[in-house]
Structures are given as C-alpha cells and as structure tokens.
mmCIF file with all atom_site columns, C-alpha atoms in Angstrom:
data_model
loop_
_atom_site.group_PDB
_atom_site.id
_atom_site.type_symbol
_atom_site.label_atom_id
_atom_site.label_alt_id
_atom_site.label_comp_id
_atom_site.label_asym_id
_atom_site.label_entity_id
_atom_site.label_seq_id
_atom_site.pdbx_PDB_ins_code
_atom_site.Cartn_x
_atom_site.Cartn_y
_atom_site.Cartn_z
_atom_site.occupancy
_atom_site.B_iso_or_equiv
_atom_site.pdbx_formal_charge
_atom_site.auth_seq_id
_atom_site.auth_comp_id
_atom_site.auth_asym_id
_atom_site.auth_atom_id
_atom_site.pdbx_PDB_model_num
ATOM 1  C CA . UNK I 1 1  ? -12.055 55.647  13.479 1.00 0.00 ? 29 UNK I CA 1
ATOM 2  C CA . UNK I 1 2  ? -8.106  54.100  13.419 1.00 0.00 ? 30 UNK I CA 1
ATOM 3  C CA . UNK I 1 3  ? -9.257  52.413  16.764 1.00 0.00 ? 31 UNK I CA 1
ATOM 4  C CA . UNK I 1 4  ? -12.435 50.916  15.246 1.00 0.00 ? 32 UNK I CA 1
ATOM 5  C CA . UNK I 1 5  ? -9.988  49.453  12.530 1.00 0.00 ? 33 UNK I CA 1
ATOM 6  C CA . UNK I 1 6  ? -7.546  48.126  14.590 1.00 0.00 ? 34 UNK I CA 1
ATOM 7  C CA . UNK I 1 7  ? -10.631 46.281  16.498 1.00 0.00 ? 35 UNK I CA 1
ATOM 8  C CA . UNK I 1 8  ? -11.733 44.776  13.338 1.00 0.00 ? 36 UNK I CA 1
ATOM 9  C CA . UNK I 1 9  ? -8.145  43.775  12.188 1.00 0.00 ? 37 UNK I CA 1
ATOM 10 C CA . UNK I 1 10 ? -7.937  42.315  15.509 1.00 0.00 ? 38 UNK I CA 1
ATOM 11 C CA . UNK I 1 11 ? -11.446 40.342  15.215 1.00 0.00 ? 39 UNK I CA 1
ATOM 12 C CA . UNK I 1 12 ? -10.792 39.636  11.895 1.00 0.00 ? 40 UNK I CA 1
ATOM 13 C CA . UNK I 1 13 ? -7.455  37.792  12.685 1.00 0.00 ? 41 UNK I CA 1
ATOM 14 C CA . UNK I 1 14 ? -9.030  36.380  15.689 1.00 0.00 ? 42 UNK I CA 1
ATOM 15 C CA . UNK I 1 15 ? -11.625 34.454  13.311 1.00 0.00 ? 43 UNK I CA 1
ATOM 16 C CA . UNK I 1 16 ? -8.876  33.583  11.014 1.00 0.00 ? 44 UNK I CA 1
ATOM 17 C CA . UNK I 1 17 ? -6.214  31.803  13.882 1.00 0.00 ? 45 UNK I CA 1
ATOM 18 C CA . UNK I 1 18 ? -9.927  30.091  15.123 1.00 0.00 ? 46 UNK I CA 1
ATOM 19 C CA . UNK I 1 19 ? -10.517 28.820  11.544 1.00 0.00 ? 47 UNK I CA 1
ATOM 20 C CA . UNK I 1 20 ? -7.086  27.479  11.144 1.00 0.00 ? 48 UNK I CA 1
ATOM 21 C CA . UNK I 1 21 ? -6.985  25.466  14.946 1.00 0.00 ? 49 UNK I CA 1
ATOM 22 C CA . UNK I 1 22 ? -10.337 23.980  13.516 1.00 0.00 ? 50 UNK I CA 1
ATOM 23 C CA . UNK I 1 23 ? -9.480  23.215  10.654 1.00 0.00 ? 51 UNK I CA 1
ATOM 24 C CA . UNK I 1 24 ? -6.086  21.221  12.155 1.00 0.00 ? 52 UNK I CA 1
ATOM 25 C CA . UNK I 1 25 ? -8.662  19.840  14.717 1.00 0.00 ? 53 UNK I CA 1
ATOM 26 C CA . UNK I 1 26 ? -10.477 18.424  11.622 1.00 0.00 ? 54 UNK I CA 1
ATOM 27 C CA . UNK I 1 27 ? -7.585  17.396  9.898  1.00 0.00 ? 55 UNK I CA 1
ATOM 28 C CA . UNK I 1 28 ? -6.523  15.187  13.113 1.00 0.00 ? 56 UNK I CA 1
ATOM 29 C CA . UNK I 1 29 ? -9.749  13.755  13.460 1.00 0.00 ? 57 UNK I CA 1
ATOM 30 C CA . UNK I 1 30 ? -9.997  12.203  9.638  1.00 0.00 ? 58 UNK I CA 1
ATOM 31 C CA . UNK I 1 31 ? -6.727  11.294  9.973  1.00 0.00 ? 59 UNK I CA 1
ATOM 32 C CA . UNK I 1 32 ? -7.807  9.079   13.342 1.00 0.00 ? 60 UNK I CA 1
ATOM 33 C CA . UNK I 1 33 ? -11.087 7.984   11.385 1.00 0.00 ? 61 UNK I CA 1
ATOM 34 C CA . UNK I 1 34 ? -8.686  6.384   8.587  1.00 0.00 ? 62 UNK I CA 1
ATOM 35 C CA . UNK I 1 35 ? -6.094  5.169   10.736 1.00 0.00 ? 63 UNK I CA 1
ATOM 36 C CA . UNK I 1 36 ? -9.381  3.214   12.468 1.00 0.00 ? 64 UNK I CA 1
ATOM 37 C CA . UNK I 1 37 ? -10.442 2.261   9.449  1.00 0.00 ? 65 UNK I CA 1
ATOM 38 C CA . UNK I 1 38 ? -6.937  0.357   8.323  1.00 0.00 ? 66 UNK I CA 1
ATOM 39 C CA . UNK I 1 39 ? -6.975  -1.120  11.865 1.00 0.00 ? 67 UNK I CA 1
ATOM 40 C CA . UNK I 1 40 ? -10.658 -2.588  11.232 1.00 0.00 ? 68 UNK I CA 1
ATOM 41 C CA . UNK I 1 41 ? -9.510  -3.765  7.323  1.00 0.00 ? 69 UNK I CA 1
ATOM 42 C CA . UNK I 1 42 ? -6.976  -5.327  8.839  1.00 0.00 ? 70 UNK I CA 1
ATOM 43 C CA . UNK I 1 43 ? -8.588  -7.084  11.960 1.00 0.00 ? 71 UNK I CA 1
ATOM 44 C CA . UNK I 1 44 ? -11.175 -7.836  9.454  1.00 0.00 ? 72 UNK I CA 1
ATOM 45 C CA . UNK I 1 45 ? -8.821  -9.376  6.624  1.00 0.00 ? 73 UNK I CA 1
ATOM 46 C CA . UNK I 1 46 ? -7.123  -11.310 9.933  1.00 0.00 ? 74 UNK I CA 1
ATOM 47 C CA . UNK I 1 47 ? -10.482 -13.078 10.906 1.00 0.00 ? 75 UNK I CA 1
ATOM 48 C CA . UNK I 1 48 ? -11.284 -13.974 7.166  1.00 0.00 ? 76 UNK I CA 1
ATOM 49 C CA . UNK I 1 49 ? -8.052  -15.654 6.835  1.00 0.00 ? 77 UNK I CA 1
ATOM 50 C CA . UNK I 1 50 ? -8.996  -17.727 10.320 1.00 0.00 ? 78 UNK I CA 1
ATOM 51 C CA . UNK I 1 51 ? -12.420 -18.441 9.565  1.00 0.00 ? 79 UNK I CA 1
ATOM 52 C CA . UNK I 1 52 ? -10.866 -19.922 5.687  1.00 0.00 ? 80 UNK I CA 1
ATOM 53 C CA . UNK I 1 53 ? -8.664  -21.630 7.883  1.00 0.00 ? 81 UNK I CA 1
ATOM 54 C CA . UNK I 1 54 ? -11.107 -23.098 10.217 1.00 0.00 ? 82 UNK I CA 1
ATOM 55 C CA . UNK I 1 55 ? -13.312 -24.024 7.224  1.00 0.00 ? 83 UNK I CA 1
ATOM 56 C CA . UNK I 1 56 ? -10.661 -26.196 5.603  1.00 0.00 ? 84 UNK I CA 1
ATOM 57 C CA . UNK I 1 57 ? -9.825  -27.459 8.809  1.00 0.00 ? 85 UNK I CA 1
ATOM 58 C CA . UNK I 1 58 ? -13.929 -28.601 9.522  1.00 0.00 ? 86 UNK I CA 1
ATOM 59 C CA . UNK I 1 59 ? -14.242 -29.938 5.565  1.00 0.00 ? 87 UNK I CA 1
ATOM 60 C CA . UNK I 1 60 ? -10.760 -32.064 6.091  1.00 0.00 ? 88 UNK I CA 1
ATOM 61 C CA . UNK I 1 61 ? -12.379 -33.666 9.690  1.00 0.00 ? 89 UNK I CA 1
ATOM 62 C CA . UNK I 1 62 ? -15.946 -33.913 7.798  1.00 0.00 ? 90 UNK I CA 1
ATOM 63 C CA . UNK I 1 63 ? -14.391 -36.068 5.097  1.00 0.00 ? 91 UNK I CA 1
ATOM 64 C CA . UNK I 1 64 ? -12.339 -38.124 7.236  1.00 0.00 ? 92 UNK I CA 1
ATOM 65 C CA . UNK I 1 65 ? -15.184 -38.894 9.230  1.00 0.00 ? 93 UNK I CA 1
ATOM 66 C CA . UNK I 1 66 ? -16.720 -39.666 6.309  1.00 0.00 ? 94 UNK I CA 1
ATOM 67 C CA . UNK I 1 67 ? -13.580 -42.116 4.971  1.00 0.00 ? 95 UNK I CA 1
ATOM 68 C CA . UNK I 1 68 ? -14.103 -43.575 8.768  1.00 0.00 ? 96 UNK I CA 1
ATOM 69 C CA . UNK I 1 69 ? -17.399 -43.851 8.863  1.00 0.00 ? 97 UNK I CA 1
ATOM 70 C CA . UNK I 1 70 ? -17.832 -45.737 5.263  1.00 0.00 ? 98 UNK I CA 1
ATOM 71 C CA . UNK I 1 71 ? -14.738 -48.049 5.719  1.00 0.00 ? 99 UNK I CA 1
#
C-alpha cells in the first residue's frame, strides 16, 4: 500500500512539474505573439508616416504642375 502511494505522489508531481514547463512554454509564446505584434504596430505606424509623406509630396508636384501648366 506505502509503495502504491509513493507511485501516486510520484505521478502526481510528475503531472504537476509537466503543467508548470507548459505553462512557461505558454507564457513564452504570448510573450513572442506581443512582441510581434509591437514590431507590426510599429512597421505599420512607419509606412503610414511614408505613405503621408509621399501624399504631400504627390499633392505639392500636382499643384505645381498645375501653377505650370495654367501660367
């Protein structure tokens, strides 16, 4: 009967130290997810500020053309 017990406390700690490594596993993987995710923001924010940049660039050629064309 002890050795029965002892199996159990052993499978029963067994279980726990797997829970735990999973559940750092998981913790490593959201915290990759949201490091991704502040990456893409930013890459995201960086290529909104070009394409505003672009834009003003395109309206201040279209309305020199314009100045050009109606001089």
């Amino acid at each position: 009967m002890n050795n029965i017990m002892e199996k159990l406390d052993g499978l029963i700690q067994y279980v726990l130290d797997f829970i735990h490594k999973v559940k750092g596993y998981v913790e490593d993987i959201i915290a990759f997810f949201e490091d991704l995710r502040d990456k893409i923001e930013g890459l995201l924010d960086y290529v909104e500020g070009k394409l505003q940049s672009i834009e003003g660039f395109v309206g201040e050629l279209k309305m020199n053309t314009e100045e050009e064309v109606a001089a």
